[in-house]
Coordinates of C-alpha atoms and ligand atoms in Angstrom, one line a residue:
M1 CA -14.7 95.1 -52.8
G2 CA -13.5 96.4 -49.4
D3 CA -9.8 95.3 -50.4
G4 CA -10.3 97.1 -53.8
H5 CA -10.8 100.3 -51.9
A6 CA -8.0 99.7 -49.6
D7 CA -5.8 99.1 -52.6
E8 CA -6.9 102.4 -54.3
R9 CA -6.0 104.5 -51.4
E10 CA -2.4 102.8 -51.3
R11 CA -1.9 103.0 -55.1
E12 CA -1.2 105.8 -57.1
H13 CA -3.7 105.7 -60.2
V14 CA -2.7 107.3 -63.4
R15 CA -4.2 107.7 -66.6
V16 CA -1.2 106.6 -68.4
A17 CA 1.9 104.7 -67.2
V18 CA 4.9 105.1 -69.6
I19 CA 7.7 102.6 -69.2
G20 CA 11.3 103.9 -70.1
S21 CA 12.6 107.5 -70.7
G22 CA 14.7 107.0 -73.8
F23 CA 13.6 108.5 -76.9
G24 CA 10.4 106.6 -76.9
G25 CA 9.3 107.2 -73.5
L26 CA 10.2 111.0 -73.5
G27 CA 8.5 111.4 -77.0
A28 CA 5.4 109.6 -75.3
A29 CA 5.4 112.1 -72.4
V30 CA 5.8 115.1 -74.7
R31 CA 2.8 113.9 -76.8
L32 CA 0.5 113.1 -73.9
R33 CA 0.9 116.7 -72.4
R34 CA 0.2 118.1 -76.0
E35 CA -3.1 116.0 -75.7
G36 CA -3.9 117.6 -72.5
V37 CA -3.1 114.5 -70.5
T38 CA -1.2 115.6 -67.6
D39 CA -2.0 112.7 -65.2
F40 CA 0.7 110.3 -66.4
V41 CA 4.0 109.0 -64.9
V42 CA 7.3 108.0 -66.6
L43 CA 8.7 105.0 -64.9
E44 CA 12.4 104.6 -65.3
R45 CA 14.5 102.0 -63.7
A46 CA 17.8 104.1 -63.9
D47 CA 18.7 107.2 -62.1
S48 CA 18.5 109.4 -65.3
V49 CA 16.8 109.7 -68.7
G50 CA 18.3 108.7 -72.1
G51 CA 17.7 105.1 -72.6
T52 CA 20.2 103.5 -75.0
W53 CA 21.8 106.9 -75.1
R54 CA 22.6 106.8 -71.5
D55 CA 23.5 103.2 -71.1
N56 CA 25.8 103.1 -74.0
D57 CA 28.9 105.3 -73.1
Y58 CA 31.6 103.1 -74.7
P59 CA 34.6 104.9 -76.1
G60 CA 33.7 106.0 -79.6
C61 CA 29.9 105.7 -79.2
A62 CA 28.1 108.0 -81.7
C63 CA 25.1 107.8 -83.8
D64 CA 25.5 106.6 -87.4
V65 CA 22.4 108.4 -88.3
P66 CA 22.9 112.1 -88.9
S67 CA 21.6 114.4 -85.9
H68 CA 19.5 116.6 -88.0
L69 CA 17.5 113.5 -88.8
Y70 CA 18.1 111.6 -85.4
S71 CA 16.0 114.2 -83.3
F72 CA 12.4 114.9 -82.7
S73 CA 10.8 116.9 -85.3
F74 CA 9.1 118.7 -82.5
A75 CA 12.2 119.6 -80.8
P76 CA 14.8 120.6 -83.3
N77 CA 18.1 121.5 -82.3
P78 CA 20.0 124.1 -84.7
D79 CA 23.3 123.5 -82.7
W80 CA 24.1 119.9 -83.3
P81 CA 28.0 120.2 -83.4
R82 CA 28.7 117.4 -85.9
T83 CA 26.9 115.8 -88.6
F84 CA 27.0 112.4 -86.7
S85 CA 26.8 113.3 -83.1
G86 CA 28.6 111.4 -80.2
Q87 CA 26.5 109.8 -77.4
R88 CA 27.4 112.7 -74.9
H89 CA 25.5 115.2 -77.2
I90 CA 22.5 113.0 -77.9
R91 CA 22.1 112.3 -74.1
A92 CA 22.4 115.7 -73.4
Y93 CA 19.6 116.5 -76.1
L94 CA 17.3 114.1 -74.3
E95 CA 17.9 115.8 -70.8
H96 CA 17.2 119.0 -72.5
V97 CA 14.0 117.6 -73.9
A98 CA 12.9 116.6 -70.6
D99 CA 13.5 120.1 -69.1
T100 CA 12.1 122.0 -72.1
F101 CA 8.9 120.0 -72.1
G102 CA 8.4 120.1 -68.3
L103 CA 8.6 116.3 -68.0
R104 CA 10.5 116.3 -64.7
P105 CA 7.2 116.2 -62.5
H106 CA 6.4 113.0 -64.4
L107 CA 9.5 111.2 -64.1
R108 CA 9.9 108.3 -61.4
L109 CA 13.4 107.4 -61.6
N110 CA 15.0 104.4 -59.9
T111 CA 11.7 102.6 -60.5
E112 CA 11.9 99.3 -62.3
V113 CA 8.6 97.8 -63.4
E114 CA 8.5 94.1 -61.8
M115 CA 5.3 93.2 -63.0
A116 CA 2.3 94.6 -64.8
R117 CA -0.9 92.8 -64.8
W118 CA -4.3 93.6 -66.7
D119 CA -7.1 93.6 -64.1
A120 CA -10.1 92.6 -66.4
D121 CA -12.7 93.7 -63.8
E122 CA -11.6 96.9 -63.0
L123 CA -10.3 97.5 -66.6
R124 CA -6.8 98.7 -65.6
W125 CA -3.3 97.7 -65.2
D126 CA -1.7 96.8 -61.8
I127 CA 2.0 97.7 -61.7
E128 CA 4.3 96.6 -59.4
T129 CA 7.7 98.6 -59.3
S130 CA 10.7 98.3 -57.2
R131 CA 9.2 101.7 -55.6
G132 CA 5.8 100.7 -54.8
S133 CA 2.6 99.9 -56.9
F134 CA 0.6 102.1 -59.4
T135 CA -2.7 101.3 -61.5
A136 CA -3.0 102.8 -64.9
D137 CA -5.6 103.0 -67.5
V138 CA -3.1 102.8 -70.2
V139 CA 0.4 101.6 -70.5
V140 CA 2.7 102.8 -72.9
S141 CA 5.8 100.5 -73.1
A142 CA 9.0 102.3 -74.3
T143 CA 11.6 100.0 -73.1
G144 CA 13.2 99.9 -76.4
P145 CA 14.4 97.0 -78.3
L146 CA 18.2 97.6 -77.4
S147 CA 18.1 98.0 -73.8
D148 CA 18.9 94.4 -72.4
P149 CA 22.6 93.4 -73.2
K150 CA 23.0 90.0 -74.6
M151 CA 26.0 88.0 -73.3
P152 CA 26.6 84.7 -75.1
E153 CA 27.0 81.6 -73.2
I154 CA 30.7 80.8 -73.5
P155 CA 31.8 77.6 -71.7
G156 CA 34.7 78.5 -69.2
L157 CA 33.9 82.3 -69.2
S158 CA 33.4 82.3 -65.5
S159 CA 37.0 81.0 -65.0
F160 CA 38.5 84.0 -66.8
P161 CA 40.8 85.8 -64.3
G162 CA 40.6 89.2 -66.1
K163 CA 38.0 92.0 -66.5
V164 CA 34.9 91.0 -68.6
F165 CA 32.0 93.6 -69.5
H166 CA 29.5 94.5 -72.4
S167 CA 29.7 97.2 -74.6
A168 CA 26.5 98.9 -73.0
R169 CA 28.0 98.4 -69.5
W170 CA 31.4 99.9 -69.9
D171 CA 33.5 100.0 -66.9
H172 CA 35.3 103.4 -67.1
E173 CA 37.1 102.5 -63.8
Y174 CA 39.0 99.7 -65.8
D175 CA 42.0 101.2 -67.6
L176 CA 42.6 99.5 -70.9
R177 CA 46.1 101.2 -71.7
G178 CA 48.8 98.6 -71.8
K179 CA 46.3 95.6 -71.7
R180 CA 45.7 92.6 -74.2
V181 CA 42.0 93.1 -75.2
A182 CA 39.9 90.9 -76.9
M183 CA 36.7 92.3 -78.4
I184 CA 33.9 90.0 -79.3
G185 CA 31.6 90.8 -82.2
T186 CA 31.6 92.9 -85.2
G187 CA 28.2 94.9 -85.0
A188 CA 27.7 98.6 -84.9
S189 CA 28.9 98.9 -81.4
A190 CA 32.3 97.0 -81.8
I191 CA 33.2 98.9 -85.1
Q192 CA 32.9 102.1 -83.0
I193 CA 34.9 100.6 -80.1
V194 CA 37.8 99.2 -82.1
P195 CA 39.1 102.6 -83.7
A196 CA 38.7 104.2 -80.5
I197 CA 40.5 101.9 -78.2
A198 CA 43.1 100.5 -80.5
P199 CA 45.8 103.3 -80.1
D200 CA 45.7 102.9 -76.2
V201 CA 45.7 99.1 -75.7
E202 CA 48.7 96.9 -75.9
R203 CA 47.0 94.3 -78.0
L204 CA 43.6 94.1 -79.5
T205 CA 42.3 90.9 -80.9
L206 CA 38.8 91.1 -82.9
F207 CA 36.8 87.9 -82.9
Q208 CA 34.6 88.0 -86.0
R209 CA 31.9 85.4 -86.4
T210 CA 30.4 87.1 -89.6
P211 CA 32.2 90.2 -91.3
P212 CA 29.9 93.2 -91.7
W213 CA 29.6 95.4 -94.9
V214 CA 31.3 98.7 -93.9
M215 CA 30.5 102.2 -95.8
P216 CA 32.4 105.4 -95.0
R217 CA 31.0 107.9 -92.6
T218 CA 31.3 111.4 -93.7
D219 CA 31.4 112.8 -90.3
R220 CA 32.4 116.5 -90.0
A221 CA 31.8 119.3 -87.5
I222 CA 29.1 121.7 -88.4
S223 CA 30.5 125.0 -89.0
A224 CA 29.3 128.0 -86.9
G225 CA 28.0 129.7 -89.9
E226 CA 25.8 126.6 -90.8
R227 CA 24.5 126.7 -87.0
W228 CA 23.9 130.2 -87.2
L229 CA 21.8 130.0 -90.3
H230 CA 19.9 127.0 -88.8
R231 CA 19.0 129.4 -85.7
Q232 CA 18.1 132.4 -87.9
L233 CA 16.3 130.9 -90.4
P234 CA 14.6 127.6 -89.4
F235 CA 13.4 126.6 -92.9
T236 CA 17.2 125.7 -93.6
R237 CA 17.5 123.3 -90.7
A238 CA 14.0 122.0 -92.1
A239 CA 15.3 121.5 -95.3
R240 CA 18.3 119.6 -94.3
R241 CA 16.4 117.4 -92.4
G242 CA 13.9 116.7 -95.3
L243 CA 17.1 116.1 -97.6
L244 CA 18.5 113.6 -95.3
W245 CA 15.0 111.8 -94.9
G246 CA 14.5 112.1 -98.7
I247 CA 17.6 110.3 -99.6
R248 CA 17.0 107.4 -97.4
E249 CA 13.3 107.2 -98.6
L250 CA 14.6 106.8 -102.1
Q251 CA 16.9 103.9 -101.0
V252 CA 14.0 101.7 -99.3
G253 CA 12.9 100.1 -102.5
A254 CA 16.5 98.6 -102.9
F255 CA 16.0 96.9 -99.4
T256 CA 12.6 95.9 -99.7
K257 CA 11.7 94.9 -103.2
H258 CA 15.2 94.9 -105.4
P259 CA 17.9 93.5 -103.5
N260 CA 19.7 92.7 -106.5
R261 CA 20.2 96.4 -107.2
L262 CA 22.5 96.6 -104.0
G263 CA 25.2 94.9 -105.9
L264 CA 26.6 98.5 -106.8
V265 CA 26.6 99.4 -103.3
E266 CA 28.7 96.4 -102.4
S267 CA 31.4 97.4 -105.0
L268 CA 31.7 100.8 -103.2
A269 CA 31.9 98.9 -99.8
K270 CA 34.7 96.8 -101.3
A271 CA 36.5 99.8 -102.8
N272 CA 36.3 101.3 -99.1
M273 CA 37.8 98.3 -97.7
A274 CA 40.6 98.4 -100.3
R275 CA 41.7 102.0 -99.4
S276 CA 42.8 100.9 -95.8
I277 CA 43.2 97.2 -96.1
K278 CA 46.4 96.3 -98.3
D279 CA 46.9 92.7 -97.2
P280 CA 44.7 90.4 -99.8
A281 CA 44.5 87.8 -97.0
L282 CA 42.9 90.1 -94.4
R283 CA 40.8 91.7 -97.2
A284 CA 39.3 88.2 -97.8
K285 CA 38.6 87.7 -94.1
L286 CA 36.8 90.9 -94.1
T287 CA 34.6 90.3 -97.2
P288 CA 31.3 89.2 -96.3
S289 CA 29.5 86.4 -98.4
Y290 CA 25.9 87.7 -98.1
R291 CA 24.1 90.8 -99.8
I292 CA 24.7 93.9 -98.4
G293 CA 22.1 95.2 -96.4
C294 CA 21.1 91.8 -95.1
K295 CA 22.7 92.8 -91.7
R296 CA 22.6 96.5 -90.9
I297 CA 25.1 98.3 -93.2
L298 CA 27.8 99.9 -90.6
L299 CA 29.1 103.3 -91.4
S300 CA 32.7 104.1 -90.3
S301 CA 35.9 105.7 -91.9
T302 CA 37.9 104.5 -89.0
Y303 CA 37.2 100.9 -88.7
Y304 CA 39.4 99.5 -91.6
P305 CA 42.3 101.7 -90.8
A306 CA 42.2 100.4 -87.3
L307 CA 42.3 96.9 -88.4
A308 CA 45.3 97.7 -90.4
R309 CA 47.2 98.7 -87.1
P310 CA 50.1 96.7 -86.0
N311 CA 48.9 96.0 -82.6
V312 CA 45.3 94.8 -83.9
D313 CA 44.4 91.1 -85.0
L314 CA 41.6 89.7 -86.5
V315 CA 40.3 86.1 -85.6
A316 CA 37.9 85.4 -88.1
S317 CA 35.9 83.1 -86.0
G318 CA 33.5 83.1 -83.3
L319 CA 34.7 82.9 -79.6
K320 CA 33.9 79.3 -78.3
E321 CA 35.3 78.7 -75.2
V322 CA 37.4 80.3 -72.4
R323 CA 40.3 78.4 -70.8
G324 CA 41.7 80.4 -68.0
S325 CA 43.1 83.6 -69.4
V326 CA 43.0 82.0 -73.1
L327 CA 40.5 82.5 -75.5
V328 CA 39.6 79.6 -77.9
A329 CA 37.8 80.5 -81.4
A330 CA 35.7 78.1 -83.1
D331 CA 38.6 77.6 -85.5
G332 CA 40.8 76.6 -82.6
T333 CA 42.8 80.0 -82.5
E334 CA 44.1 80.6 -78.9
T335 CA 44.5 83.9 -77.8
A336 CA 45.6 85.2 -74.4
A337 CA 43.9 88.4 -72.9
D338 CA 43.5 90.6 -70.0
A339 CA 40.1 91.9 -70.6
I340 CA 37.0 90.8 -72.7
V341 CA 34.7 93.2 -74.2
F342 CA 31.4 91.8 -75.4
G343 CA 30.0 93.7 -78.2
T344 CA 27.2 91.1 -78.8
G345 CA 24.2 92.8 -78.9
F346 CA 20.9 93.0 -77.3
H347 CA 17.7 90.8 -76.5
V348 CA 15.6 92.2 -79.3
T349 CA 13.1 89.5 -80.4
D350 CA 13.0 88.2 -76.7
M351 CA 12.5 91.4 -74.9
P352 CA 12.8 90.9 -71.1
I353 CA 9.8 93.2 -70.4
A354 CA 7.7 90.6 -72.2
D355 CA 8.0 88.3 -69.2
R356 CA 6.8 90.8 -66.8
V357 CA 3.5 91.8 -68.4
V358 CA 0.3 89.6 -67.9
G359 CA -2.6 90.0 -70.1
A360 CA -6.4 89.4 -70.0
E361 CA -5.8 85.5 -70.4
G362 CA -3.4 85.4 -67.5
R363 CA -0.6 84.7 -69.8
T364 CA 2.4 86.8 -70.3
L365 CA 3.4 88.8 -73.4
A366 CA 6.2 86.3 -73.7
E367 CA 4.0 83.5 -73.8
E368 CA 1.9 85.2 -76.2
W369 CA 4.6 86.0 -78.4
K370 CA 6.7 82.4 -78.0
D371 CA 6.3 81.7 -81.8
G372 CA 7.6 85.2 -82.5
M373 CA 6.4 89.0 -81.6
Q374 CA 3.3 90.1 -83.4
S375 CA 1.2 93.4 -82.9
L376 CA -1.5 95.5 -84.5
R377 CA 0.4 98.4 -86.4
G378 CA 3.6 97.8 -84.1
A379 CA 1.6 99.0 -81.1
T380 CA -0.8 96.7 -79.5
A381 CA -1.2 93.0 -78.8
A382 CA -4.3 90.6 -78.8
G383 CA -5.1 89.8 -75.2
F384 CA -3.5 93.0 -74.0
P385 CA -5.9 95.8 -73.7
N386 CA -4.8 99.5 -73.5
W387 CA -1.2 98.4 -73.6
M388 CA 0.9 99.6 -76.3
T389 CA 4.6 99.4 -77.5
I390 CA 6.6 102.2 -78.7
I391 CA 9.2 100.3 -81.1
G392 CA 7.1 97.4 -81.1
P393 CA 7.1 94.4 -83.7
N394 CA 8.2 95.4 -87.1
T395 CA 9.0 99.0 -86.6
G396 CA 12.5 98.9 -87.1
L397 CA 14.3 100.3 -89.8
G398 CA 17.6 99.2 -91.8
N399 CA 18.6 102.5 -93.2
S400 CA 17.1 105.6 -91.6
S401 CA 16.2 107.3 -88.4
M402 CA 14.4 105.5 -85.9
I403 CA 13.1 108.6 -84.5
L404 CA 10.9 109.0 -87.5
M405 CA 9.4 105.8 -86.6
I406 CA 8.8 106.7 -82.8
E407 CA 7.0 109.7 -83.9
S408 CA 4.6 107.8 -86.1
Q409 CA 3.8 105.4 -83.2
L410 CA 3.4 108.7 -80.9
N411 CA 0.7 109.6 -83.5
Y412 CA -1.1 106.7 -83.0
M413 CA -0.7 106.5 -79.1
A414 CA -2.2 110.1 -79.1
D415 CA -5.1 109.0 -81.2
Y416 CA -5.5 105.9 -79.0
V417 CA -5.7 108.0 -76.0
R418 CA -7.8 110.4 -77.4
Q419 CA -10.3 108.2 -78.5
L420 CA -10.5 106.2 -75.4
G421 CA -11.2 109.9 -73.9
L422 CA -14.3 110.1 -76.3
L423 CA -15.4 106.7 -75.4
T424 CA -15.2 107.2 -71.5
P425 CA -17.9 109.2 -70.1
G426 CA -16.2 112.2 -68.3
G427 CA -12.9 110.6 -69.1
R428 CA -11.4 113.2 -71.4
G429 CA -8.2 114.5 -70.3
G430 CA -8.3 113.0 -66.8
S431 CA -8.6 109.7 -65.2
A432 CA -12.1 108.1 -65.4
G433 CA -13.6 106.6 -62.2
R434 CA -13.4 102.8 -62.1
E435 CA -17.2 102.9 -63.3
G436 CA -16.5 104.7 -66.6
R437 CA -13.4 103.1 -67.5
T438 CA -13.1 101.9 -71.0
A439 CA -10.5 99.6 -72.8
L440 CA -9.4 99.0 -76.2
A441 CA -8.7 95.2 -77.3
A442 CA -6.8 94.6 -80.3
R443 CA -8.9 92.1 -82.2
P444 CA -7.2 89.0 -82.9
S445 CA -8.2 88.9 -86.6
A446 CA -7.0 92.4 -87.0
V447 CA -3.5 91.3 -85.5
H448 CA -3.3 88.5 -87.8
A449 CA -4.3 90.4 -91.1
W450 CA -1.9 93.1 -90.1
N451 CA 0.9 90.6 -89.8
R452 CA 0.0 88.7 -92.7
R453 CA 0.6 91.8 -94.7
V454 CA 3.8 92.6 -93.2
Q455 CA 5.1 89.2 -93.6
D456 CA 3.9 89.1 -97.1
R457 CA 6.1 92.1 -97.9
M458 CA 8.8 90.8 -96.1
K459 CA 9.5 87.8 -98.4
R460 CA 11.3 89.7 -101.0
T461 CA 13.3 91.9 -98.7
V462 CA 17.1 91.9 -98.3
W463 CA 16.7 91.0 -94.7
N464 CA 15.2 87.9 -95.4
T465 CA 16.5 86.8 -98.7
G466 CA 20.1 88.2 -98.3
G467 CA 21.8 85.0 -97.0
C468 CA 22.6 86.2 -93.5
T469 CA 21.3 85.5 -90.0
S470 CA 20.8 88.7 -88.0
W471 CA 19.2 90.0 -85.0
Y472 CA 16.4 91.2 -87.2
L473 CA 15.2 87.6 -87.2
D474 CA 14.0 85.7 -84.4
A475 CA 14.8 82.1 -83.1
N476 CA 12.1 80.7 -85.6
G477 CA 13.9 82.7 -88.5
R478 CA 10.8 85.2 -88.9
N479 CA 11.6 88.9 -89.3
T480 CA 9.6 90.3 -86.5
T481 CA 11.7 93.7 -86.0
V482 CA 12.1 95.6 -89.3
W483 CA 9.3 97.5 -91.1
P484 CA 9.3 96.3 -94.8
G485 CA 8.5 99.8 -96.2
T486 CA 9.2 103.5 -96.3
T487 CA 8.8 105.7 -93.2
A488 CA 6.2 107.6 -95.1
E489 CA 3.9 104.4 -95.5
F490 CA 4.4 103.7 -91.9
R491 CA 3.3 107.2 -91.0
R492 CA 0.0 106.7 -93.1
E493 CA -0.6 103.3 -91.4
T494 CA -0.4 104.7 -88.0
R495 CA -2.2 108.0 -88.4
G496 CA -5.1 107.0 -86.3
V497 CA -6.7 104.3 -84.5
D498 CA -9.3 102.3 -86.4
L499 CA -11.8 101.2 -84.0
A500 CA -13.1 98.6 -86.0
E501 CA -9.8 96.7 -85.4
Y502 CA -10.6 96.8 -81.7
E503 CA -13.1 95.6 -79.3
V504 CA -14.4 98.3 -77.0
L505 CA -14.5 97.0 -73.2
R506 CA -16.6 99.1 -70.8
G507 CA -16.5 99.0 -67.1
R508 CA -18.6 96.7 -65.3
A509 CA -20.5 99.1 -62.9
E510 CA -21.2 101.5 -65.8
A511 CA -22.7 98.7 -67.6
R512 CA -24.6 97.6 -64.5
E513 CA -25.9 101.1 -64.3
R514 CA -26.8 101.4 -67.9
T515 CA -28.6 98.0 -67.7
S516 CA -30.8 98.7 -64.9
A517 CA -31.5 102.3 -66.2
T518 CA -32.8 101.1 -69.5
T519 CA -33.9 97.6 -68.5
A520 CA -32.0 96.7 -71.6
T521 CA -30.8 92.9 -71.9
T522 CA -27.4 93.4 -72.7
A523 CA -24.5 91.6 -71.0
T524 CA -22.8 93.5 -68.2
T525 CA -19.3 93.3 -69.8
A526 CA -18.5 94.4 -73.0
T527 CA -19.7 92.4 -76.3
A528 CA -18.6 92.6 -79.8
A529 CA -22.0 94.3 -80.5
T530 CA -21.3 97.1 -78.3
A531 CA -17.8 97.3 -79.5
E532 CA -19.2 97.8 -83.0
T533 CA -21.7 100.4 -82.2
A534 CA -18.9 102.4 -80.3
A535 CA -16.9 102.0 -83.2
A536 CA -19.2 103.5 -85.6
T537 CA -20.0 106.5 -83.5
V538 CA -16.9 107.3 -82.3
S539 CA -14.8 107.0 -85.7
G540 CA -17.6 109.2 -87.2
G541 CA -16.7 111.7 -84.5
A542 CA -13.1 111.6 -84.7
A543 CA -12.7 111.7 -88.6
Ligands
NAP601 P1 24.7 93.3 -83.0 O1 24.7 94.2 -84.2 O2 23.7 92.4 -82.5 O3 26.1 92.7 -83.2 C1 26.5 91.6 -82.3 C2 27.9 90.8 -82.9 O4 28.3 90.2 -81.9 C3 27.7 90.3 -84.2 O5 28.8 90.6 -84.9 C4 27.7 89.0 -83.6 O6 28.1 87.9 -84.8 C5 28.8 88.8 -82.6 N1 28.9 87.7 -81.8 C6 27.8 87.3 -81.1 N2 28.2 86.1 -80.3 C7 29.6 85.9 -80.6 C8 30.6 85.0 -80.4 N3 30.4 84.0 -79.6 N4 31.9 85.0 -81.1 C9 32.2 86.3 -81.8 N5 31.3 87.0 -82.1 C10 29.8 87.0 -81.7 O7 25.2 94.2 -81.6 P2 25.5 95.7 -81.7 O8 26.8 96.1 -82.2 O9 25.6 96.2 -80.0 O10 24.5 96.4 -82.3 C11 23.1 96.4 -82.0 C12 22.3 97.4 -82.6 O11 22.4 98.5 -81.9 C13 22.8 97.8 -84.0 O12 22.4 97.0 -84.9 C14 22.2 99.1 -84.0 O13 20.8 99.0 -84.4 C15 22.4 99.9 -82.7 N6 23.5 100.4 -82.7 C16 23.6 101.5 -83.3 C17 24.5 102.6 -83.4 C18 24.4 103.8 -84.1 O14 25.4 104.2 -84.4 N7 23.3 104.3 -84.5 C19 25.9 102.1 -82.9 C20 25.7 100.9 -81.9 C21 24.5 100.1 -82.1 P3 27.0 87.5 -86.0 O15 27.1 88.7 -86.9 O16 27.9 86.3 -86.4 O17 26.0 87.1 -85.2

């Protein structure tokens, strides 16, 4: 008891701790403020905000979703300079969001979360960071699926005498001009890097394990006239966003229910390739053997022209081994290089943060998810009360803007915090004392029911039936990343928290107080019965 009080003095207690300051974390911060919650921090391991749009600053980095859709609905930007903005503009937009919405006082930069443990007695999270400890009633984990670079284990790589880096950790000090560069991978990152660096390097060798389907990207500058119109008449900007959204919503059915209809799109992609690649042998190497959409469809109008350059070679095989400065592909091809750039993606289905979160049963989230990530409505996990993830399991998209999904999750988060406030005596808006603390614990039955539904719908999707492997699938071949429906469906599913899907946990002291006051015979900690009663009362009030 005494120790507990000492801890409380030393640690900062907040109502909500948000982890990460990318689109998810900043969006969460804005929504919390709008809900009247000002007692929160945003813990960020880097020295500035921006998440993936801060870390990925490789040459050519841009978004392949149009900016008027790839931005917050509550923070419209009439001045996007291009239809598909580059990294610099998106990062500046996020900095602007941090300023406009007064988020700076909440930011704790250079503060990496090292461990977060659920304290079942105190009903709060104990969070250890690289800059001290916090306690929080609720944790909103917005670390993102594309934050920790994945480097394949290549035998001999440590003996490579040249430069080695990952696309998300670009070394701008290193001058690629005149160098023999090996680019590993042909995902969304690599296909932007290849055209950007090909004109500068002496030789570029691209290691392609699996060819991607590539469609043209109709990028253009947004004219001064259009921007003026968007500023003066905001409904034109809203209409533009609506159109971009609607087109993508209409495409969803082909991905989720009728993958055979995608054959037509394959023909368009082949025609796109044929326009730039005249060599039939190279075309054959670049033609995928799986259904389009199974892996993310890549958009680029410069990738194929870059591959047709005389200083660019394609090795249609994965990198298997490095012997000194020679790279050996799985098909035996040998290539000498001065630098290796890994465009090999991220730890998506094995998020490193999951190793650092310890739930009610003393198990980490990674252990809980060892057979595959699963959550309730992409947000909460059984055994991890008051913990929510933004861009959680099965909330990714194959063809539209992740910001739409993030905003749906923020709706859910806002309602979660609202309902907790209603359940907590005197807890609305501020942080409750330890006696009054309340937590919501996702019921395992609700988590399973949700996942059964998601996985049932997943069976027909192109991601599961298209004949490819991708980062959408985990080590067990289960698709735990993509949402198998439209963004509108997800919005409906995450409109609010259904308290019947949760057990309400109440603080011990409060329960004790109540017990002695009413001489009731209820248990001192939460029980399913109290939870259900609370559920009935609060959902009635919240409706
Ligand atoms: P990725 O899509 O996971 O691609 C990784 C690539 O590395 C794949 O082509 C993979 O081949 C290859 N690879 C892995 N090990 C290899 C080896 N030993 N030899 C040769 N190739 C190897 O990663 P990413 O390109 O960084 O993209 C990740 C995600 O970030 C994207 O899907 C997208 O969601 C996002 N992103 C978005 C944008 C945008 O414009 N919005 C831009 C960049 C990234 P296999 O295909 O055979 O596995």
